[in-house]
Amino acid sequence: MLVSHLEVSAPGKLILCGEHSVVYGKKALASAIDLRTRLTARRSSDRLSTFNMHLLTVDRLIQVTEREFTAIGPVCSLDEGVNKLLAERADREPDKQLEAIRLLLMSTPGLKWAHLSGLCVEVSSELPLAAGLGSSASLSVCLAAMFHLLITPHVQLLTEEERNDINTTAFAIERIFHGQPSGIDNSVACYGNYVVFERGAIIDRFTSSLELPIVVVNSRVAKQTCEQVLKVRRLRERHPVVVDALMNSINEIVTEFVIAIKNAGSEPDELVQRINDLVTLNQGILHSLQVNNLQLANIIGLAAKYGLHGKITGSGGGGCCFIMLDHRPAQCLLDELTSLNFVSFPTKLGCQGVTVENIEF
Ligand code: MEV
């Protein structure tokens, strides 16, 4: 059975709390956000034509012919495929998007040219690129899901086992994109909702009945993860006892955040107030760790003017922050952010992971 039309989507991610302390073995909490990458595949009636994939956000067209497919074939495991592609790079600037497709061609068991022939794929995304919001992971998950569904076509709902397989494939694609990814971004894009991680491993996953609207704001200052991690390391070298106490406090914030989001026995308004407190407490510690900057402080200060709570997400020093919206109309805040040249993305926390939006045969 050949797929004639397929639509899948996967969310981006946000670190809610625990950045920097997670580097020192503490827990961090991430959430899927409802800014999604969407992949649509349609089969043209011309069965002899090529496989085409258009990445709209970067305007990149990738084409595979039958001859190229036959030369690459499905011949090896994911690990072997990643190692082979990385080894072939030598000193050349890698074409990572093409490598991702080649990886799927060489390591999807049972893949035949008939599955790909005449397929026109378009990928678009609501996520800004390279902003710490997991845009590449959501692309990796969409690609992994498409190849899975091409060889195992079935109706919409994915089983847990299928999600695990898609996540494994997406992690391999992330290795092509990023070298040594932690696996958190693709796990959030795949499973959705909320994920707690520690030392690179998922230690808890959960859903929540709380509806938590937020706005993610891009400071438009390039994020500098390595630099910020190093800055905190140096600070810790100078003040080990104080910085370790701050790291332990962040860990406690993560614990309380998880309890609040799991919605343990309180009124929603009270939970939202607790979450707001925790957001501001965590932001205060990140400021103490010196990873705040002028733009991020401006955005979070502006939110405070409207009585709203915000914090950096990710390494700081640039990149994004988020503001809890508390179900209040936020148009004035959004207008003011736009007038200051910041880019805002209203969305919500804890949404669905990879989703088959439509499939036809
Ligand atoms: C960056 O998104 C999060 C940090 O904790 C660094 C890391 O965990 O690798 C700052």
CSV table of C-alpha atoms and ligand atoms in Angstrom, one decimal:
chain,number,residue,atom,x,y,z
A,1,MET,CA,0.0,0.0,0.0
A,2,LEU,CA,1.6,3.3,-1.1
A,3,VAL,CA,0.9,6.6,0.6
A,4,SER,CA,-0.6,9.2,-1.7
A,5,HIS,CA,-0.9,12.1,0.7
A,6,LEU,CA,0.6,12.6,4.1
A,7,GLU,CA,0.8,15.4,6.6
A,8,VAL,CA,2.7,15.2,9.9
A,9,SER,CA,3.7,17.9,12.4
A,10,ALA,CA,6.0,18.1,15.4
A,11,PRO,CA,6.4,20.8,18.0
A,12,GLY,CA,9.3,23.0,19.2
A,13,LYS,CA,10.6,22.9,22.7
A,14,LEU,CA,11.3,25.4,25.5
A,15,ILE,CA,13.5,24.8,28.6
A,16,LEU,CA,11.1,25.9,31.4
A,17,CYS,CA,13.7,25.7,34.2
A,18,GLY,CA,17.0,24.1,35.0
A,19,GLU,CA,19.3,25.6,32.3
A,20,HIS,CA,22.9,25.8,33.5
A,21,SER,CA,22.3,23.8,36.7
A,22,VAL,CA,21.6,20.8,34.3
A,23,VAL,CA,25.3,21.1,33.3
A,24,TYR,CA,26.2,20.2,36.9
A,25,GLY,CA,24.1,17.1,37.0
A,26,LYS,CA,20.8,18.7,38.2
A,27,LYS,CA,17.3,18.2,36.7
A,28,ALA,CA,15.8,20.4,34.0
A,29,LEU,CA,12.2,20.7,32.8
A,30,ALA,CA,11.3,21.2,29.1
A,31,SER,CA,8.0,21.6,27.5
A,32,ALA,CA,6.7,21.2,24.0
A,33,ILE,CA,5.4,24.4,22.6
A,34,ASP,CA,2.7,24.8,20.0
A,35,LEU,CA,4.9,26.3,17.3
A,36,ARG,CA,5.2,23.4,14.9
A,37,THR,CA,7.2,22.2,11.9
A,38,ARG,CA,4.8,20.8,9.3
A,39,LEU,CA,5.6,18.3,6.5
A,40,THR,CA,3.2,17.6,3.6
A,41,ALA,CA,3.9,14.9,1.1
A,42,ARG,CA,1.9,14.4,-2.1
A,43,ARG,CA,2.4,11.8,-4.8
A,44,SER,CA,2.3,12.9,-8.3
A,45,SER,CA,0.6,10.6,-10.8
A,46,ASP,CA,3.9,10.3,-12.8
A,47,ARG,CA,5.3,7.1,-11.1
A,48,LEU,CA,8.7,7.4,-12.8
A,49,SER,CA,9.5,10.8,-11.5
A,50,THR,CA,12.0,11.8,-8.8
A,51,PHE,CA,11.6,12.2,-5.0
A,52,ASN,CA,11.5,16.0,-4.2
A,53,MET,CA,11.8,17.7,-0.9
A,54,HIS,CA,11.5,21.5,-0.5
A,55,LEU,CA,12.5,23.0,2.8
A,56,LEU,CA,10.5,26.2,2.6
A,57,THR,CA,12.1,28.1,5.5
A,58,VAL,CA,15.6,27.9,4.0
A,59,ASP,CA,14.4,27.6,0.4
A,60,ARG,CA,16.3,24.4,-0.3
A,61,LEU,CA,15.2,21.8,-2.8
A,62,ILE,CA,16.6,18.2,-2.5
A,63,GLN,CA,16.0,15.8,-5.3
A,64,VAL,CA,16.7,12.0,-5.4
A,65,THR,CA,16.5,10.0,-8.6
A,66,GLU,CA,15.9,6.3,-8.9
A,67,ARG,CA,19.5,5.8,-9.9
A,68,GLU,CA,20.8,7.7,-6.8
A,69,PHE,CA,18.4,5.7,-4.6
A,70,THR,CA,19.7,2.4,-6.0
A,71,ALA,CA,23.3,3.5,-5.4
A,72,ILE,CA,22.6,4.4,-1.8
A,73,GLY,CA,19.9,1.7,-1.0
A,74,PRO,CA,18.8,0.7,2.5
A,75,VAL,CA,22.0,-1.1,3.5
A,76,CYS,CA,23.0,-0.3,7.0
A,77,SER,CA,21.9,0.5,10.6
A,78,LEU,CA,21.3,4.1,11.7
A,79,ASP,CA,24.5,4.1,13.7
A,80,GLU,CA,26.5,2.8,10.8
A,81,GLY,CA,24.8,5.3,8.5
A,82,VAL,CA,25.7,8.3,10.8
A,83,ASN,CA,29.3,7.1,11.2
A,84,LYS,CA,29.7,6.6,7.4
A,85,LEU,CA,28.3,10.1,6.6
A,86,LEU,CA,30.4,11.8,9.3
A,87,ALA,CA,33.5,10.0,8.1
A,88,GLU,CA,32.8,11.0,4.4
A,89,ARG,CA,32.8,14.7,5.4
A,90,ALA,CA,36.6,15.0,5.7
A,91,ASP,CA,37.4,18.7,5.6
A,92,ARG,CA,34.4,19.6,3.4
A,93,GLU,CA,31.6,21.9,4.7
A,94,PRO,CA,28.8,19.4,5.2
A,95,ASP,CA,25.5,19.6,3.4
A,96,LYS,CA,23.6,18.5,6.5
A,97,GLN,CA,20.1,18.5,5.0
A,98,LEU,CA,21.2,16.3,2.1
A,99,GLU,CA,23.1,14.0,4.6
A,100,ALA,CA,19.9,13.7,6.6
A,101,ILE,CA,18.0,12.4,3.6
A,102,ARG,CA,20.9,10.1,2.6
A,103,LEU,CA,20.9,8.7,6.2
A,104,LEU,CA,17.2,7.8,5.9
A,105,LEU,CA,17.7,6.3,2.4
A,106,MET,CA,20.5,4.1,3.6
A,107,SER,CA,19.0,3.0,6.9
A,108,THR,CA,15.3,2.7,6.6
A,109,PRO,CA,14.7,-1.1,6.4
A,110,GLY,CA,12.3,-2.2,3.7
A,111,LEU,CA,12.4,1.1,1.9
A,112,LYS,CA,11.9,0.7,-1.9
A,113,TRP,CA,12.0,3.2,-4.7
A,114,ALA,CA,8.2,2.7,-5.2
A,115,HIS,CA,7.7,4.3,-1.7
A,116,LEU,CA,9.5,7.5,-2.8
A,117,SER,CA,8.9,7.7,-6.6
A,118,GLY,CA,6.9,10.8,-7.5
A,119,LEU,CA,6.7,12.1,-3.9
A,120,CYS,CA,6.7,15.9,-3.5
A,121,VAL,CA,7.5,16.9,0.0
A,122,GLU,CA,7.2,20.4,1.5
A,123,VAL,CA,8.4,21.4,4.9
A,124,SER,CA,7.5,24.7,6.6
A,125,SER,CA,8.0,25.8,10.2
A,126,GLU,CA,6.5,28.3,12.6
A,127,LEU,CA,9.7,28.1,14.6
A,128,PRO,CA,12.6,30.6,14.3
A,129,LEU,CA,15.8,28.9,13.3
A,130,ALA,CA,18.8,28.6,15.7
A,131,ALA,CA,16.9,30.3,18.5
A,132,GLY,CA,17.1,27.4,21.0
A,133,LEU,CA,13.5,26.4,20.3
A,134,GLY,CA,14.3,23.0,18.8
A,135,SER,CA,13.6,23.8,15.2
A,136,SER,CA,16.0,21.2,13.8
A,137,ALA,CA,14.7,18.5,16.2
A,138,SER,CA,11.1,19.1,15.0
A,139,LEU,CA,12.3,18.8,11.4
A,140,SER,CA,14.2,15.6,12.3
A,141,VAL,CA,11.1,14.1,13.9
A,142,CYS,CA,8.9,15.0,10.9
A,143,LEU,CA,11.4,13.4,8.5
A,144,ALA,CA,11.7,10.3,10.7
A,145,ALA,CA,7.9,10.0,11.0
A,146,MET,CA,7.4,10.4,7.2
A,147,PHE,CA,9.9,7.6,6.4
A,148,HIS,CA,8.3,5.4,9.1
A,149,LEU,CA,4.8,6.0,7.6
A,150,LEU,CA,6.0,5.4,4.0
A,151,ILE,CA,7.1,1.9,4.8
A,152,THR,CA,4.4,1.2,7.5
A,153,PRO,CA,1.3,3.0,6.3
A,154,HIS,CA,-1.6,2.9,8.7
A,155,VAL,CA,-4.2,5.2,10.0
A,156,GLN,CA,-3.4,8.2,12.0
A,157,LEU,CA,-2.6,7.2,15.6
A,158,LEU,CA,1.0,6.4,16.4
A,159,THR,CA,1.6,3.7,19.1
A,160,GLU,CA,4.2,4.3,21.9
A,161,GLU,CA,6.5,1.8,20.2
A,162,GLU,CA,6.3,3.7,16.9
A,163,ARG,CA,7.1,6.9,18.7
A,164,ASN,CA,10.1,5.2,20.3
A,165,ASP,CA,11.3,4.2,16.8
A,166,ILE,CA,10.7,7.6,15.3
A,167,ASN,CA,12.6,9.2,18.3
A,168,THR,CA,15.6,6.9,17.7
A,169,THR,CA,15.7,7.8,14.0
A,170,ALA,CA,15.2,11.5,14.8
A,171,PHE,CA,18.2,11.3,17.3
A,172,ALA,CA,20.4,9.9,14.5
A,173,ILE,CA,19.4,12.8,12.2
A,174,GLU,CA,20.1,15.2,15.1
A,175,ARG,CA,23.6,13.7,15.2
A,176,ILE,CA,24.0,14.7,11.6
A,177,PHE,CA,22.8,18.2,12.4
A,178,HIS,CA,24.6,18.8,15.7
A,179,GLY,CA,27.4,16.2,16.3
A,180,GLN,CA,26.6,15.4,19.9
A,181,PRO,CA,23.0,16.4,20.7
A,182,SER,CA,21.7,15.6,24.2
A,183,GLY,CA,18.5,14.0,22.7
A,184,ILE,CA,16.2,16.2,24.7
A,185,ASP,CA,15.0,18.3,21.8
A,186,ASN,CA,14.0,15.4,19.6
A,187,SER,CA,12.4,13.6,22.6
A,188,VAL,CA,10.2,16.7,23.3
A,189,ALA,CA,9.3,17.0,19.6
A,190,CYS,CA,8.4,13.3,19.5
A,191,TYR,CA,6.6,12.7,22.8
A,192,GLY,CA,5.3,16.3,23.4
A,193,ASN,CA,3.9,17.6,26.7
A,194,TYR,CA,6.5,17.9,29.5
A,195,VAL,CA,9.9,16.1,29.9
A,196,VAL,CA,12.2,16.1,32.9
A,197,PHE,CA,15.8,15.3,32.1
A,198,GLU,CA,19.0,14.7,34.1
A,199,ARG,CA,22.5,14.0,32.8
A,200,GLY,CA,21.1,13.7,29.2
A,201,ALA,CA,18.5,11.1,30.1
A,202,ILE,CA,14.7,11.5,30.4
A,203,ILE,CA,13.7,10.7,34.0
A,204,ASP,CA,10.0,11.7,33.7
A,205,ARG,CA,7.4,12.5,31.1
A,206,PHE,CA,4.0,13.8,31.9
A,207,THR,CA,0.9,15.7,30.6
A,208,SER,CA,-1.0,18.4,32.5
A,209,SER,CA,-4.6,19.6,32.6
A,210,LEU,CA,-3.4,23.2,33.1
A,211,GLU,CA,-3.7,25.5,30.1
A,212,LEU,CA,-0.6,27.7,30.1
A,213,PRO,CA,-0.5,30.3,27.4
A,214,ILE,CA,2.9,32.0,27.0
A,215,VAL,CA,4.7,34.3,24.6
A,216,VAL,CA,8.2,33.4,23.4
A,217,VAL,CA,10.2,36.5,22.6
A,218,ASN,CA,13.3,36.4,20.4
A,219,SER,CA,15.9,39.0,21.6
A,220,ARG,CA,17.5,38.9,18.2
A,221,VAL,CA,20.9,38.7,19.8
A,222,ALA,CA,22.7,35.6,18.6
A,223,LYS,CA,22.7,33.0,21.4
A,224,GLN,CA,26.1,31.9,22.6
A,225,THR,CA,25.6,28.7,24.5
A,226,CYS,CA,29.3,27.8,24.9
A,227,GLU,CA,30.3,31.3,26.0
A,228,GLN,CA,27.5,31.4,28.6
A,229,VAL,CA,28.3,27.9,30.0
A,230,LEU,CA,32.0,28.9,30.3
A,231,LYS,CA,31.0,32.2,32.0
A,232,VAL,CA,29.1,30.3,34.7
A,233,ARG,CA,31.9,27.8,35.0
A,234,ARG,CA,34.4,30.6,35.7
A,235,LEU,CA,31.9,32.2,38.2
A,236,ARG,CA,31.7,28.8,40.0
A,237,GLU,CA,35.4,28.5,40.1
A,238,ARG,CA,35.6,31.9,41.9
A,239,HIS,CA,32.6,31.3,44.2
A,240,PRO,CA,32.1,27.5,44.4
A,241,VAL,CA,29.9,27.4,47.5
A,242,VAL,CA,27.7,30.3,46.5
A,243,VAL,CA,27.2,29.0,42.9
A,244,ASP,CA,26.5,25.5,44.1
A,245,ALA,CA,23.9,26.8,46.4
A,246,LEU,CA,22.3,28.6,43.4
A,247,MET,CA,22.4,25.4,41.4
A,248,ASN,CA,20.7,23.5,44.2
A,249,SER,CA,18.0,26.2,44.4
A,250,ILE,CA,17.4,25.9,40.6
A,251,ASN,CA,17.0,22.1,41.2
A,252,GLU,CA,14.4,22.8,43.9
A,253,ILE,CA,12.6,25.2,41.5
A,254,VAL,CA,12.4,22.3,38.9
A,255,THR,CA,11.0,20.0,41.6
A,256,GLU,CA,8.3,22.5,42.6
A,257,PHE,CA,7.6,23.4,38.9
A,258,VAL,CA,6.9,19.7,38.1
A,259,ILE,CA,4.6,19.4,41.1
A,260,ALA,CA,2.7,22.5,40.1
A,261,ILE,CA,2.3,21.5,36.4
A,262,LYS,CA,1.3,18.0,37.4
A,263,ASN,CA,-1.5,19.9,39.1
A,264,ALA,CA,-1.2,18.1,42.4
A,265,GLY,CA,-4.3,19.0,44.4
A,266,SER,CA,-4.6,22.8,44.1
A,267,GLU,CA,-6.9,25.3,42.5
A,268,PRO,CA,-5.7,26.3,39.0
A,269,ASP,CA,-5.3,30.0,40.0
A,270,GLU,CA,-3.1,29.0,42.9
A,271,LEU,CA,-1.0,26.8,40.7
A,272,VAL,CA,-0.5,29.5,38.1
A,273,GLN,CA,0.6,31.9,40.9
A,274,ARG,CA,3.1,29.3,42.1
A,275,ILE,CA,4.4,28.8,38.6
A,276,ASN,CA,4.7,32.6,38.1
A,277,ASP,CA,6.7,32.8,41.4
A,278,LEU,CA,9.0,30.0,40.2
A,279,VAL,CA,9.6,31.6,36.8
A,280,THR,CA,10.7,34.9,38.5
A,281,LEU,CA,12.8,33.1,41.1
A,282,ASN,CA,14.6,31.2,38.4
A,283,GLN,CA,15.1,34.3,36.4
A,284,GLY,CA,16.6,36.0,39.4
A,285,ILE,CA,19.1,33.2,39.8
A,286,LEU,CA,20.0,33.3,36.1
A,287,HIS,CA,20.6,37.0,36.5
A,288,SER,CA,22.8,36.3,39.5
A,289,LEU,CA,24.7,33.8,37.3
A,290,GLN,CA,25.4,36.7,34.9
A,291,VAL,CA,23.7,35.2,31.8
A,292,ASN,CA,21.1,38.0,31.5
A,293,ASN,CA,21.8,40.8,29.0
A,294,LEU,CA,20.3,44.2,28.3
A,295,GLN,CA,17.7,43.0,25.7
A,296,LEU,CA,16.5,40.0,27.7
A,297,ALA,CA,16.3,42.2,30.8
A,298,ASN,CA,14.3,44.8,28.8
A,299,ILE,CA,11.8,42.2,27.6
A,300,ILE,CA,11.3,40.7,31.1
A,301,GLY,CA,11.1,44.2,32.6
A,302,LEU,CA,8.4,45.1,30.1
A,303,ALA,CA,6.4,42.0,31.0
A,304,ALA,CA,6.7,43.0,34.7
A,305,LYS,CA,5.2,46.4,33.9
A,306,TYR,CA,2.1,44.5,32.8
A,307,GLY,CA,2.2,42.3,36.0
A,308,LEU,CA,3.5,39.3,34.0
A,309,HIS,CA,6.4,36.9,34.8
A,310,GLY,CA,9.1,36.0,32.4
A,311,LYS,CA,12.5,34.3,32.2
A,312,ILE,CA,15.3,33.4,29.9
A,313,THR,CA,15.0,30.0,28.2
A,314,GLY,CA,18.3,28.3,27.2
A,315,SER,CA,21.7,29.6,27.8
A,316,GLY,CA,21.0,33.3,28.0
A,317,GLY,CA,23.3,36.1,26.7
A,318,GLY,CA,20.9,36.3,23.8
A,319,GLY,CA,18.4,34.0,22.2
A,320,CYS,CA,14.9,33.8,23.6
A,321,CYS,CA,12.9,34.3,26.8
A,322,PHE,CA,9.3,33.5,27.6
A,323,ILE,CA,6.5,35.3,29.5
A,324,MET,CA,3.6,33.6,31.2
A,325,LEU,CA,0.4,35.2,29.9
A,326,ASP,CA,-2.0,34.2,32.7
A,327,HIS,CA,-4.9,34.2,30.2
A,328,ARG,CA,-4.8,38.0,30.1
A,329,PRO,CA,-5.2,39.9,26.8
A,330,ALA,CA,-1.6,40.7,25.9
A,331,GLN,CA,-2.0,42.8,22.8
A,332,CYS,CA,-0.5,46.0,24.4
A,333,LEU,CA,2.6,44.0,25.5
A,334,LEU,CA,3.0,42.4,22.1
A,335,ASP,CA,2.6,45.8,20.4
A,336,GLU,CA,5.2,47.3,22.6
A,337,LEU,CA,7.6,44.4,22.0
A,338,THR,CA,7.2,44.8,18.3
A,339,SER,CA,7.8,48.5,18.5
A,340,LEU,CA,11.1,47.7,20.2
A,341,ASN,CA,12.0,45.3,17.3
A,342,PHE,CA,11.7,42.1,19.3
A,343,VAL,CA,9.9,39.2,17.6
A,344,SER,CA,7.1,37.6,19.6
A,345,PHE,CA,5.6,34.1,19.3
A,346,PRO,CA,2.3,33.7,21.3
A,347,THR,CA,1.9,30.0,21.9
A,348,LYS,CA,1.1,27.5,24.7
A,349,LEU,CA,3.0,25.0,26.8
A,350,GLY,CA,2.6,21.2,26.9
A,351,CYS,CA,1.2,20.5,23.5
A,352,GLN,CA,1.1,17.2,21.5
A,353,GLY,CA,4.2,15.6,20.2
A,354,VAL,CA,4.6,14.3,16.6
A,355,THR,CA,1.1,14.1,15.1
A,356,VAL,CA,-0.1,12.4,11.9
A,357,GLU,CA,-2.5,15.2,10.7
A,358,ASN,CA,-3.6,13.3,7.6
A,359,ILE,CA,-2.8,10.2,5.6
A,360,GLU,CA,-4.3,8.8,2.4
A,361,PHE,CA,-3.4,5.8,0.3
B,1,MEV,C1,21.2,25.6,26.8
B,1,MEV,O1,20.1,25.4,26.0
B,1,MEV,C2,21.0,25.0,28.1
B,1,MEV,C3,22.3,25.0,29.0
B,1,MEV,O2,22.0,24.4,30.2
B,1,MEV,C4,23.5,24.3,28.4
B,1,MEV,C5,23.3,22.8,28.3
B,1,MEV,O3,22.4,22.2,29.0
B,1,MEV,O4,24.0,22.2,27.5
B,1,MEV,C6,22.7,26.4,29.3
